[in-house]
Short mmCIF file of C-alpha atoms in Angstrom, two decimals:
data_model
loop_
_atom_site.label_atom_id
_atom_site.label_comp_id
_atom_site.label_asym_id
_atom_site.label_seq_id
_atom_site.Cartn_x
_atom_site.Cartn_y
_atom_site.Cartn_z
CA UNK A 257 4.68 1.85 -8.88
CA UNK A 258 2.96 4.25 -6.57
CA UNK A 259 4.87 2.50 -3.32
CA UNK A 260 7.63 4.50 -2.18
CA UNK A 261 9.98 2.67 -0.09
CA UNK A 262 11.80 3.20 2.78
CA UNK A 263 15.11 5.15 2.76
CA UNK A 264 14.49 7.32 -0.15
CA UNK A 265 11.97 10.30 0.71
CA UNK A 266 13.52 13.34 3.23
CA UNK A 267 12.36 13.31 6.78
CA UNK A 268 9.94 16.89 6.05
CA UNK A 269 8.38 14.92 3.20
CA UNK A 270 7.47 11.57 5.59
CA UNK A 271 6.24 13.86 8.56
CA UNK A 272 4.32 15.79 6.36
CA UNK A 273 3.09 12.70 4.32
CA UNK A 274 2.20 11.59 7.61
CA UNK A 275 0.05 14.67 9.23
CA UNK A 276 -1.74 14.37 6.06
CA UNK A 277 -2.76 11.06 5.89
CA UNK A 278 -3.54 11.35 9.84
CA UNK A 279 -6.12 14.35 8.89
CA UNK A 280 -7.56 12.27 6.42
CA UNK A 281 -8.39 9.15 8.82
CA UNK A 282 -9.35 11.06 11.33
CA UNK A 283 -11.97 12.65 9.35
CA UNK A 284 -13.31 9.63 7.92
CA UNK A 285 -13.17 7.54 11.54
CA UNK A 286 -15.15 11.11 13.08
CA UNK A 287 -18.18 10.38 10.63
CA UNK A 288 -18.02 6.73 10.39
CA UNK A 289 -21.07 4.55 12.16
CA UNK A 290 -19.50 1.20 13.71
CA UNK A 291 -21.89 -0.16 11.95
CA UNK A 292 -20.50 0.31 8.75
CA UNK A 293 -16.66 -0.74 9.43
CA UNK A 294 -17.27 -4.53 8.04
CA UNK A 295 -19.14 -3.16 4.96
CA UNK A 296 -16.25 -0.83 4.31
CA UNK A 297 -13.59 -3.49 5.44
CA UNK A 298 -15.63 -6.16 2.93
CA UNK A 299 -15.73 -3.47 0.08
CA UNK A 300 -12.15 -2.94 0.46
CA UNK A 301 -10.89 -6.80 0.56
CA UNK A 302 -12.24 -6.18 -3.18
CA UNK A 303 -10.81 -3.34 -3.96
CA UNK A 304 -7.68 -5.42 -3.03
CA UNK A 305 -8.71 -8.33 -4.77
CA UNK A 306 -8.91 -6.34 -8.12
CA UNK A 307 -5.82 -5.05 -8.19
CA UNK A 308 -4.11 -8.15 -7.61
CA UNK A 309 -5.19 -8.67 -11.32
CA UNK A 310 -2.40 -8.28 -13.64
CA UNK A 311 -4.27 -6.33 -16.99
CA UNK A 312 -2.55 -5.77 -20.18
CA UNK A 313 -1.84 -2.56 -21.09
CA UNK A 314 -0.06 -2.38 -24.47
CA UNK A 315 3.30 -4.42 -24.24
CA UNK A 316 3.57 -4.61 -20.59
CA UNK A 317 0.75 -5.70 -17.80
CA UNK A 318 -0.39 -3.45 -15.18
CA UNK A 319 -1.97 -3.53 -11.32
CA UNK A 320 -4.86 -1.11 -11.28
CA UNK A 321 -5.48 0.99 -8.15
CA UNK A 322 -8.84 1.35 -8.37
CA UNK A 323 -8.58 4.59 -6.44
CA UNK A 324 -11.33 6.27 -8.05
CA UNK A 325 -13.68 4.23 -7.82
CA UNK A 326 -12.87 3.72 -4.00
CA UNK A 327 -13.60 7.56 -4.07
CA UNK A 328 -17.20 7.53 -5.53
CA UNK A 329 -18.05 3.79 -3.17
CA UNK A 330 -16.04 4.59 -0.40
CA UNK A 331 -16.13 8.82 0.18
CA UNK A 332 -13.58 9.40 2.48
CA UNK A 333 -13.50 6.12 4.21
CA UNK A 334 -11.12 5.43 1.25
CA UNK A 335 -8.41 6.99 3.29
CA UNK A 336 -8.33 3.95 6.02
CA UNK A 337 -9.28 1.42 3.53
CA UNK A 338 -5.66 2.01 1.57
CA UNK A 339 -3.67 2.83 5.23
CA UNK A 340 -4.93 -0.70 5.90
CA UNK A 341 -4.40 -2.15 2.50
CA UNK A 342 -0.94 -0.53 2.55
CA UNK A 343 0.70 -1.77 5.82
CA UNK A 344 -0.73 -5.08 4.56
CA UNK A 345 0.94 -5.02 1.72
CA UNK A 346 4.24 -4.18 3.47
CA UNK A 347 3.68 -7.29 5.72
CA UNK A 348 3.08 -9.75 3.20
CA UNK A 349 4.90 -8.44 0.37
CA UNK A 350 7.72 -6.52 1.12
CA UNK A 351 6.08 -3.38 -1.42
CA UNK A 352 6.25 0.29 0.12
CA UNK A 353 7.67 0.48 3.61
CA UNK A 354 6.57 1.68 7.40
CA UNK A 355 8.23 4.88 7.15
CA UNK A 356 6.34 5.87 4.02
CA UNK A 357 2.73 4.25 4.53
CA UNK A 358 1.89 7.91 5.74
CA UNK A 359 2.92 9.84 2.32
CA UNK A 360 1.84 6.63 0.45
CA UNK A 361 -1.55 6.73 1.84
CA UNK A 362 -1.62 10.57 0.70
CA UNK A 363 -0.65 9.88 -2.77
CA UNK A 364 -2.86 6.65 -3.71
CA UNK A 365 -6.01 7.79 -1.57
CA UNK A 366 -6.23 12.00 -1.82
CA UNK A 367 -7.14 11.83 -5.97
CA UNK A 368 -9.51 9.29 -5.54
CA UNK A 369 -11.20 10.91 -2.41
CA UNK A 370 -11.46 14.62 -4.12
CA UNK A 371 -12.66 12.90 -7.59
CA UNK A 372 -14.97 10.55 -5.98
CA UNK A 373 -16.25 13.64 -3.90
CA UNK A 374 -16.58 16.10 -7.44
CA UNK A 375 -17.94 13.66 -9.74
CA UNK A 376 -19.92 10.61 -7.56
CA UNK A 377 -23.11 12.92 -7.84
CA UNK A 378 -23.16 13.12 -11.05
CA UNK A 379 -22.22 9.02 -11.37
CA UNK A 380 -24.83 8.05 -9.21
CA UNK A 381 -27.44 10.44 -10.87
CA UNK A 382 -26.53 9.22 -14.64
CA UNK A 383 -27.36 6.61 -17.00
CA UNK A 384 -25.24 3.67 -17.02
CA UNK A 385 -23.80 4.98 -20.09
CA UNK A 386 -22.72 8.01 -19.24
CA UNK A 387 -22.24 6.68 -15.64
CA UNK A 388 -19.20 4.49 -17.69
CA UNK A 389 -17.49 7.89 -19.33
CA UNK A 390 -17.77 9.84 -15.90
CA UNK A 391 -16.17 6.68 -14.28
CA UNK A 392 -12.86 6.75 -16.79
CA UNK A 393 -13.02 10.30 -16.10
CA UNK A 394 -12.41 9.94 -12.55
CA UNK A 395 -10.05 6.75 -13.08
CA UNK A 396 -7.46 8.02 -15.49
CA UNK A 397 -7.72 11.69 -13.20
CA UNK A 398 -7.03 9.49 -9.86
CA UNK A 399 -4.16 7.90 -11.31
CA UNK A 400 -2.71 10.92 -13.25
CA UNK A 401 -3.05 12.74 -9.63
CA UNK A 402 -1.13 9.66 -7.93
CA UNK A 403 1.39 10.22 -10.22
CA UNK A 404 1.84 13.74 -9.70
CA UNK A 405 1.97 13.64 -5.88
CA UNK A 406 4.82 10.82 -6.47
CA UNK A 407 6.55 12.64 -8.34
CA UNK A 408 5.77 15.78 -5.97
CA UNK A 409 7.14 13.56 -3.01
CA UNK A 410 10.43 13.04 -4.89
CA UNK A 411 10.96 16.63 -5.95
CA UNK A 412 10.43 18.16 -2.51
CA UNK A 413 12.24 15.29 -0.90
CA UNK A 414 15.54 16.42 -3.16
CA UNK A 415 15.85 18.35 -6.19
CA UNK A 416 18.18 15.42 -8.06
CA UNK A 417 15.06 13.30 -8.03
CA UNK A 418 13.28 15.05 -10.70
CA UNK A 419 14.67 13.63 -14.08
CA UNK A 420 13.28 10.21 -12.41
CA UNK A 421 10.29 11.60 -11.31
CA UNK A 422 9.91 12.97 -14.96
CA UNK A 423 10.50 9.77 -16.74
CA UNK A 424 8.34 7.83 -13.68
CA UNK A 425 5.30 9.95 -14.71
CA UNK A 426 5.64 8.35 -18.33
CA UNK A 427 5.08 5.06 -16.82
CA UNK A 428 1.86 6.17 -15.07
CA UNK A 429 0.41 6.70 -18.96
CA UNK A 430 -0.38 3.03 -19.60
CA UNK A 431 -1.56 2.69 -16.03
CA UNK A 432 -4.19 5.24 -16.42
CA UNK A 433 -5.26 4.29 -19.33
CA UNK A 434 -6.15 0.54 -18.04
CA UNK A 435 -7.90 2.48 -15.13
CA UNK A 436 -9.84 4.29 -17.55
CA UNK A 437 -10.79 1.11 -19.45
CA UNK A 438 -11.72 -1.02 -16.37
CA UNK A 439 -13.45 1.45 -14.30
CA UNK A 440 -15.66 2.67 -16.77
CA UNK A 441 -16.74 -1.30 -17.75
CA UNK A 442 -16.84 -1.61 -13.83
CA UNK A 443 -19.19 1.26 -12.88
CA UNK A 444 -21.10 0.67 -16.27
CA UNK A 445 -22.21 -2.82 -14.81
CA UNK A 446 -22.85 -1.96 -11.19
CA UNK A 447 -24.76 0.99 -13.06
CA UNK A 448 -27.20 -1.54 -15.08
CA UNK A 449 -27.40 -4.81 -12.35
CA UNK A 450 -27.48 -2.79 -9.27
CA UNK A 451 -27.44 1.02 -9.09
CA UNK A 452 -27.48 1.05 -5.23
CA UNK A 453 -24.11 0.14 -5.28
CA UNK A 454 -22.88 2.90 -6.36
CA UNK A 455 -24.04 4.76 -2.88
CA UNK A 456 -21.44 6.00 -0.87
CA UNK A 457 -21.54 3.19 1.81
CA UNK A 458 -20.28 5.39 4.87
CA UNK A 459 -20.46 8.89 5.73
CA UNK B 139 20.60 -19.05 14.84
CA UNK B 140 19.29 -16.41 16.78
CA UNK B 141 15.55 -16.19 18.51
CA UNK B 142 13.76 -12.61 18.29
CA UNK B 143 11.13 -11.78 20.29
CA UNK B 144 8.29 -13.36 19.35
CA UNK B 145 5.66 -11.07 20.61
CA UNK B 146 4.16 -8.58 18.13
CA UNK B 147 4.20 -5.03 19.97
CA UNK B 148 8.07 -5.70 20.65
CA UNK B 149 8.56 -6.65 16.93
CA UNK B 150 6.36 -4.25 15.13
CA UNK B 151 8.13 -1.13 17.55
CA UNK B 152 11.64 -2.44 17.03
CA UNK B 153 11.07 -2.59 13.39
CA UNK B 154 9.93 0.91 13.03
CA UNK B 155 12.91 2.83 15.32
CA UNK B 156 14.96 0.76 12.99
CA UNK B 157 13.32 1.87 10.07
CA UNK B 158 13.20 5.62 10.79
CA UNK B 159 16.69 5.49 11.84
CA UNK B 160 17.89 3.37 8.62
CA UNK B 161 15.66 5.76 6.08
CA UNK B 162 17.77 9.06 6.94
CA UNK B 163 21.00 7.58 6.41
CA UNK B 164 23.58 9.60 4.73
CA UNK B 165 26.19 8.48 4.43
CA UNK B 166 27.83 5.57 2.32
CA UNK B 167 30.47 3.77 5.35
CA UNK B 168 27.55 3.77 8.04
CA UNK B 169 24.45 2.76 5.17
CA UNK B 170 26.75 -0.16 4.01
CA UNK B 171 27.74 -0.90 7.63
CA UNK B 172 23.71 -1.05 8.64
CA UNK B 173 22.97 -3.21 5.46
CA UNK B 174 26.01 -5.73 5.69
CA UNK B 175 24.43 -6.04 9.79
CA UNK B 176 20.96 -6.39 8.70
CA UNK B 177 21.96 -9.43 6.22
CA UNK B 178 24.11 -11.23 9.01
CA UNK B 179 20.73 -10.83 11.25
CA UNK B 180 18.81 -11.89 8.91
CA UNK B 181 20.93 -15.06 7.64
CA UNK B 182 21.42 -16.11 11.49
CA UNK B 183 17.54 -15.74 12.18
CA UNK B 184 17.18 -18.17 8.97
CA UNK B 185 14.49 -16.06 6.92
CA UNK B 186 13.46 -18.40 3.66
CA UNK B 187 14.48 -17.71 0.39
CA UNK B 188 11.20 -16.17 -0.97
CA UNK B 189 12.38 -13.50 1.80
CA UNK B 190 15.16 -13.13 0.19
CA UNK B 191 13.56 -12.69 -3.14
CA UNK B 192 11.94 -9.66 -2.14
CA UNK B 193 15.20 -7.47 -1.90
CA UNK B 194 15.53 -8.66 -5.40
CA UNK B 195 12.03 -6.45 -5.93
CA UNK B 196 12.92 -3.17 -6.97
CA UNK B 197 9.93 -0.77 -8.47
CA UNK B 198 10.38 0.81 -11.77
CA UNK B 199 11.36 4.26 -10.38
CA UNK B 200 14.16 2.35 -8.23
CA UNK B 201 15.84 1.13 -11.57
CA UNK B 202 15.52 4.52 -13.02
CA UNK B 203 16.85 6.28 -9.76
CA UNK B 204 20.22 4.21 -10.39
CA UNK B 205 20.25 4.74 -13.96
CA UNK B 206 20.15 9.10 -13.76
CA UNK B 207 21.95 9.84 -10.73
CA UNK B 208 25.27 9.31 -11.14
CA UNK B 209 24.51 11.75 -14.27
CA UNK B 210 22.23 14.03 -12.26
CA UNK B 211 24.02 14.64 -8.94
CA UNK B 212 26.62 17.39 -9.69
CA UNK B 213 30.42 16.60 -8.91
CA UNK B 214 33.93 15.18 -9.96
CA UNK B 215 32.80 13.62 -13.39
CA UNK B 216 34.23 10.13 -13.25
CA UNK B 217 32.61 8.62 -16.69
CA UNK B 218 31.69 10.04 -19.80
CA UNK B 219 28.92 8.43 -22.26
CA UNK B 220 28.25 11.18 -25.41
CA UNK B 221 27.71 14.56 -23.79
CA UNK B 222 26.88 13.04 -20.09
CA UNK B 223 29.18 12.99 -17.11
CA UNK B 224 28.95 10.85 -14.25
CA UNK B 225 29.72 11.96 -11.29
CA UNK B 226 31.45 9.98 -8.49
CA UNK B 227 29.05 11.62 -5.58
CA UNK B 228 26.13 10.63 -7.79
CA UNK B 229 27.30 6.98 -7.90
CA UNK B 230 28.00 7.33 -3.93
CA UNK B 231 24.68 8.55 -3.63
CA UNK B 232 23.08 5.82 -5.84
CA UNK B 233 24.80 3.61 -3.39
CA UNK B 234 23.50 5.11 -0.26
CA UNK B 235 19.87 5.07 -1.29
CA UNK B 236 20.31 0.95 -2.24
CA UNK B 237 21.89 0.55 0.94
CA UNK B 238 18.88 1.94 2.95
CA UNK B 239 16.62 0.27 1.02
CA UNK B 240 17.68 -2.64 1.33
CA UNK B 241 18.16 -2.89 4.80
CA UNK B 242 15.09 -1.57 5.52
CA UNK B 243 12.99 -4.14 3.39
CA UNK B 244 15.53 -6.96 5.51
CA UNK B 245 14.80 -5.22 8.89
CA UNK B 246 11.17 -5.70 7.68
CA UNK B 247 11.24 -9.52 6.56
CA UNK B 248 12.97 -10.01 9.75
CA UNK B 249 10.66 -8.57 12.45
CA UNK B 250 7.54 -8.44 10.36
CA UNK B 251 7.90 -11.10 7.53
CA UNK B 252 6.63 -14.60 8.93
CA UNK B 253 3.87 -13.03 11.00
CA UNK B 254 -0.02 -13.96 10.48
CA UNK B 255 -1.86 -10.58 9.43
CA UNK B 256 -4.36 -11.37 12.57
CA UNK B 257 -1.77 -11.29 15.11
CA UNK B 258 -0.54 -7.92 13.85
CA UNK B 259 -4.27 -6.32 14.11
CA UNK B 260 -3.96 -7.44 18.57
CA UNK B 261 -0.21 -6.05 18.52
CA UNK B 262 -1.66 -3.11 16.94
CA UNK B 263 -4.76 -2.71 19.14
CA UNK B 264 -2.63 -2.70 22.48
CA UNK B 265 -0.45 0.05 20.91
CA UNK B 266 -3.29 2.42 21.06
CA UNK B 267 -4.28 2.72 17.25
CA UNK B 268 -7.56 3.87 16.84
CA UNK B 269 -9.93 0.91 17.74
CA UNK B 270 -11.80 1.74 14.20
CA UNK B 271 -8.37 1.04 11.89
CA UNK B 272 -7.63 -2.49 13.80
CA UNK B 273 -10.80 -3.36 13.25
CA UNK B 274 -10.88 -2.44 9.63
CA UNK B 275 -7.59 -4.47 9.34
CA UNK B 276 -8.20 -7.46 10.91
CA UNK B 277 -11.78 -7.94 8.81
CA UNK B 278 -10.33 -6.27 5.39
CA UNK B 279 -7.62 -9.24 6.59
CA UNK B 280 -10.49 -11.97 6.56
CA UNK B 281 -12.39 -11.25 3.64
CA UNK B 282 -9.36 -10.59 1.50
CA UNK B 283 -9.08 -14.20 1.63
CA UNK B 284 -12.54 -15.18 0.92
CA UNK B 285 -12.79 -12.46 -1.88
CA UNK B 286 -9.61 -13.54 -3.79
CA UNK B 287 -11.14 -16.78 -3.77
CA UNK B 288 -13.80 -15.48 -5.14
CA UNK B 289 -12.07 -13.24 -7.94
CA UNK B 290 -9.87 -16.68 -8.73
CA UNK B 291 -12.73 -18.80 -9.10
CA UNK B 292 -14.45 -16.38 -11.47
CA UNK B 293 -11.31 -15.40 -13.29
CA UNK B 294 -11.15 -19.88 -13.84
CA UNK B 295 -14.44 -19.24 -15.50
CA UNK B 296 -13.70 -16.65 -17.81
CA UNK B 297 -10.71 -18.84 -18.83
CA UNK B 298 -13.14 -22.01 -19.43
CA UNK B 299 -14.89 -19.57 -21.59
CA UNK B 300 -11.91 -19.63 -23.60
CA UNK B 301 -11.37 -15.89 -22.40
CA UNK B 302 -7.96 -15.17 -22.67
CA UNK B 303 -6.31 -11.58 -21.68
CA UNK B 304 -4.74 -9.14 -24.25
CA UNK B 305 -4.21 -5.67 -24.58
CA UNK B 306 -7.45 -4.83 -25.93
CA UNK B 307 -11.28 -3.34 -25.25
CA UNK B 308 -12.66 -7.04 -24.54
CA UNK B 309 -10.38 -7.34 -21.79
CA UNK B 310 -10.87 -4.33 -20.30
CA UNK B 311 -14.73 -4.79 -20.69
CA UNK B 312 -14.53 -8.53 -19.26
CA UNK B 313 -12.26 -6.98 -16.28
CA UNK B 314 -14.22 -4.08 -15.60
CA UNK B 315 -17.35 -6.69 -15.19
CA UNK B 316 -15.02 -9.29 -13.29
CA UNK B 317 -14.61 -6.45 -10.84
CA UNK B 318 -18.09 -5.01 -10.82
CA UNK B 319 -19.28 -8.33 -10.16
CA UNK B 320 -16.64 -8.94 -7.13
CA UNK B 321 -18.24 -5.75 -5.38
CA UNK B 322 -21.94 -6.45 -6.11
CA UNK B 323 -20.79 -9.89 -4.29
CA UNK B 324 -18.87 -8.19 -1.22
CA UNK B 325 -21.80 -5.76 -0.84
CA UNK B 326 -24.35 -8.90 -0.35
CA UNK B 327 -21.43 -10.65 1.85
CA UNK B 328 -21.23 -7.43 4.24
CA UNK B 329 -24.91 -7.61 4.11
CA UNK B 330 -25.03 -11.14 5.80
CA UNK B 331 -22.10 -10.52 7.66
CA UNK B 332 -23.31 -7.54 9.70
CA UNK B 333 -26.79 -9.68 10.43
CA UNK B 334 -24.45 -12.43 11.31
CA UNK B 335 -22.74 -10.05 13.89
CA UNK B 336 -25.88 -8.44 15.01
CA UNK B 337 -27.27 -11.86 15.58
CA UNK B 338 -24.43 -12.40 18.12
CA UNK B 339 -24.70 -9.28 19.95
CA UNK B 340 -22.14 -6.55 18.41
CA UNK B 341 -22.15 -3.70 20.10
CA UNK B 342 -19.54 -1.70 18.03
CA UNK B 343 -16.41 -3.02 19.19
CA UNK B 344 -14.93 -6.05 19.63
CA UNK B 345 -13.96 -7.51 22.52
CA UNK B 346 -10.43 -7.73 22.65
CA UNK B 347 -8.08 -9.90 25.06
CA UNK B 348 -5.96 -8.23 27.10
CA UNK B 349 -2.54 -8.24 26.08
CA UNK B 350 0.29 -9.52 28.64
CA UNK B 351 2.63 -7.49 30.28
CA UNK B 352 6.08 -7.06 28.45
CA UNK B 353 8.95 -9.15 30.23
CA UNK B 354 12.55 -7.36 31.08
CA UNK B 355 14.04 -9.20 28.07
CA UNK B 356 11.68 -7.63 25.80
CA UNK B 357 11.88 -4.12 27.02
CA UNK B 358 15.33 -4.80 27.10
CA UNK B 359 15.43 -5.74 23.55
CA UNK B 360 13.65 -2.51 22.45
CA UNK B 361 16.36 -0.72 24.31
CA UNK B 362 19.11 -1.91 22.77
CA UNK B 363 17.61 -1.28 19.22
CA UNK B 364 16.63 2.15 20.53
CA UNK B 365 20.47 2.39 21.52
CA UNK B 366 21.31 1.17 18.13
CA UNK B 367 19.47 3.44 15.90
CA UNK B 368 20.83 6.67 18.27
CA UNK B 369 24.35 5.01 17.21
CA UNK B 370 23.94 5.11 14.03
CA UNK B 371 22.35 7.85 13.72
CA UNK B 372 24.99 9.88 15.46
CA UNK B 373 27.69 8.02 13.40
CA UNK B 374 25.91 8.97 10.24
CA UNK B 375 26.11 12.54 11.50
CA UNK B 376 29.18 13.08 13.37
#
């Protein structure tokens, strides 16, 4: 849902999209320790991994992104891990395209990074409990903001998109929600077996 | 039957002008023209039929684009359901946008569809991308792998538990652990994995082999799909 395809956003909105997502790399790559690149490449085959899983949401199933929790594990090494996991994607799937993996990146990674930046302290520092009800927090808020910058993408792209991009952001509800669900259970058990986890892993 | 080129730089570089060229499309004679090309390339270099099958995937916004802009795009109202209008320019432009996407998902199967991930990480490495992002791709490549093995084999387990999925907090909970447990597992891997690679001498970068020199064919290939993304682009336009 959040992979825009080729041959439907305007050429300001895939430059921009781009210069963005460039930024956001680039900071990451400045800070990160070689080192650390198969710990974050390893982390983020299972980030992958997870949302292959199809969870039911209500009537319908959905793919999590797992965004925020990338944010709080990953810091802002979560912007290469989803450039990577997106022109995979393209490759072997045929979802999202070449054109838009820059404004893509931008719209899946940016929530997650900025959550995972405002509320990972406080994650890290709580009980697993209330470690769980931070995590929705940041899950349902990562998706909600993926949404959003979708939708933004098709507004500023043309103006005829935004009925669709109204009536998209309804289908984001049951997406969220599952987010919610599963990241909370997620960081609630890395919270109780191993806490350490939970560190950011690079920068 | 036709042969493309098979080495990667040429293919992932052709794909892209194509792409960017295809993607700003306007309008609907040279967007049909460019998908109606990209099928006959594609049938004559004999992609399989789960290529195929991935035109058929559009996302949910995709569907909803064709269903509201006929009645969103203002213009000569050609169909009237309750207080709605169609308009012919929004159907035109509904058909413009399926045009380009379609032909750029083909133009992707084509070039990029049947290559191994690994391959794509060298291509990628010779065409100056940050050494840090190949490397991240070739490994998150790798492990993906061994991790959805992993993820299947415990999933198998929940279901000889007698787990099965609904839309409800068990499955959430269940998922939420499946996952948690995936990543306490990847952190260990990366664990043995980087004393594995310090073992063997990493020094921060991997040696990579140095990529051949492109022939005259394959330059001359990119040229002509330069030439024919300036053509379109100019018929689009002119």
């Amino acid at each position: 849902m959040a992979h825009i395809p080729d041959g439907i956003l305007s050429a300001p909105v895939l430059i921009g999209g781009a210069v963005i997502a460039a930024g956001g790399v680039a900071m990451a790559l400045r800070r990160l320790e070689d080192r650390m690149v198969p710990r974050a490449a390893i982390l983020s085959a299972a980030f992958f991994a997870g949302s292959l899983i199809a969870v039911p949401v209500g009537p319908s199933s959905v793919h999590l992104l797992f965004t925020g929790l990338m944010g709080v594990m990953l810091g802002l090494m979560a912007f290469p891990a989803v450039l990577v996991a997106l022109l995979l994607q393209t490759v072997l799937f045929g979802f999202g395209g070449l054109t838009t993996l820059g404004v893509n990146t931008v719209n899946i990674a940016l929530p997650g990074v900025l959550l995972g930046l405002a509320l990972g302290p406080a994650i890290r520092a709580a009980s697993p409990g209330r470690a769980a009800m931070l995590a929705a927090v940041c899950g349902a808020l990562s998706v909600a903001g993926t949404g959003a910058l979708v939708a933004l993408s098709l507004w500023l792209s043309s103006p005829v998109f935004v009925p669709v991009a109204k009536i998209m952001l309804i289908t984001y509800l049951p997406l969220a929600l599952g987010e919610a669900a599963v990241t909370a259970a997620a960081v609630g058990f890395l919270s109780r077996v191993q806490p350490a986890a939970l560190r950011l892993v690079a920068t | 039957m036709i042969a493309l080129p098979g080495d990667m730089r040429v293919r992932l570089v052709t794909a892209l002008i194509l792409v960017v060229a295809i993607s700003q499309l306007q309008t609907i004679p040279v967007a049909a023209t460019v998908l109606a090309a990209a099928v006959t390339v594609a049938v004559m270099s004999g992609i399989g039929g789960k290529a195929w099958l991935r035109m058929l995937h559009v996302e949910t916004f995709m569907i909803l684009l064709f269903v509201t802009l006929p009645f969103t795009v203002p213009g000569r109202a050609v169909l009237t359901i309750g207080p709605f209008d169609a308009s012919a320019e929004g159907f035109t432009r509904a058909a413009v946008i399926a045009c380009k996407v379609s032909a750029s998902v083909l133009t992707i199967v084509v070039f990029l569809g049947s290559v191994e991930a690994m391959r794509l990480g060298a291509a990628l490495h010779s065409l100056r991308v940050p050494e840090p992002i190949v490397r991240l791709f070739v490994l998150t490549v790798r492990y993906l792998s061994v991790i959805g093995g992993e993820a299947r084999r415990l999933q198998e387990a929940m279901r000889a538990r007698a787990f099965r999925p609904g839309s409800n907090r068990h499955t959430w909970r269940s998922y939420g652990n499946l996952v948690g447990m995936l990543l306490v597992r990847a952190l260990d891997r990366a664990q043995r994995v980087e004393e594995a690679m310090l073992c063997r001498g990493f020094s921060g970068r991997f040696p990579w082999q140095k990529p051949p020199r492109l022939s005259r064919s394959e330059m001359g290939f990119m040229a002509l799909a330069t030439t024919a993304a300036v053509l379109i682009t100019a018929a689009d336009r002119l």
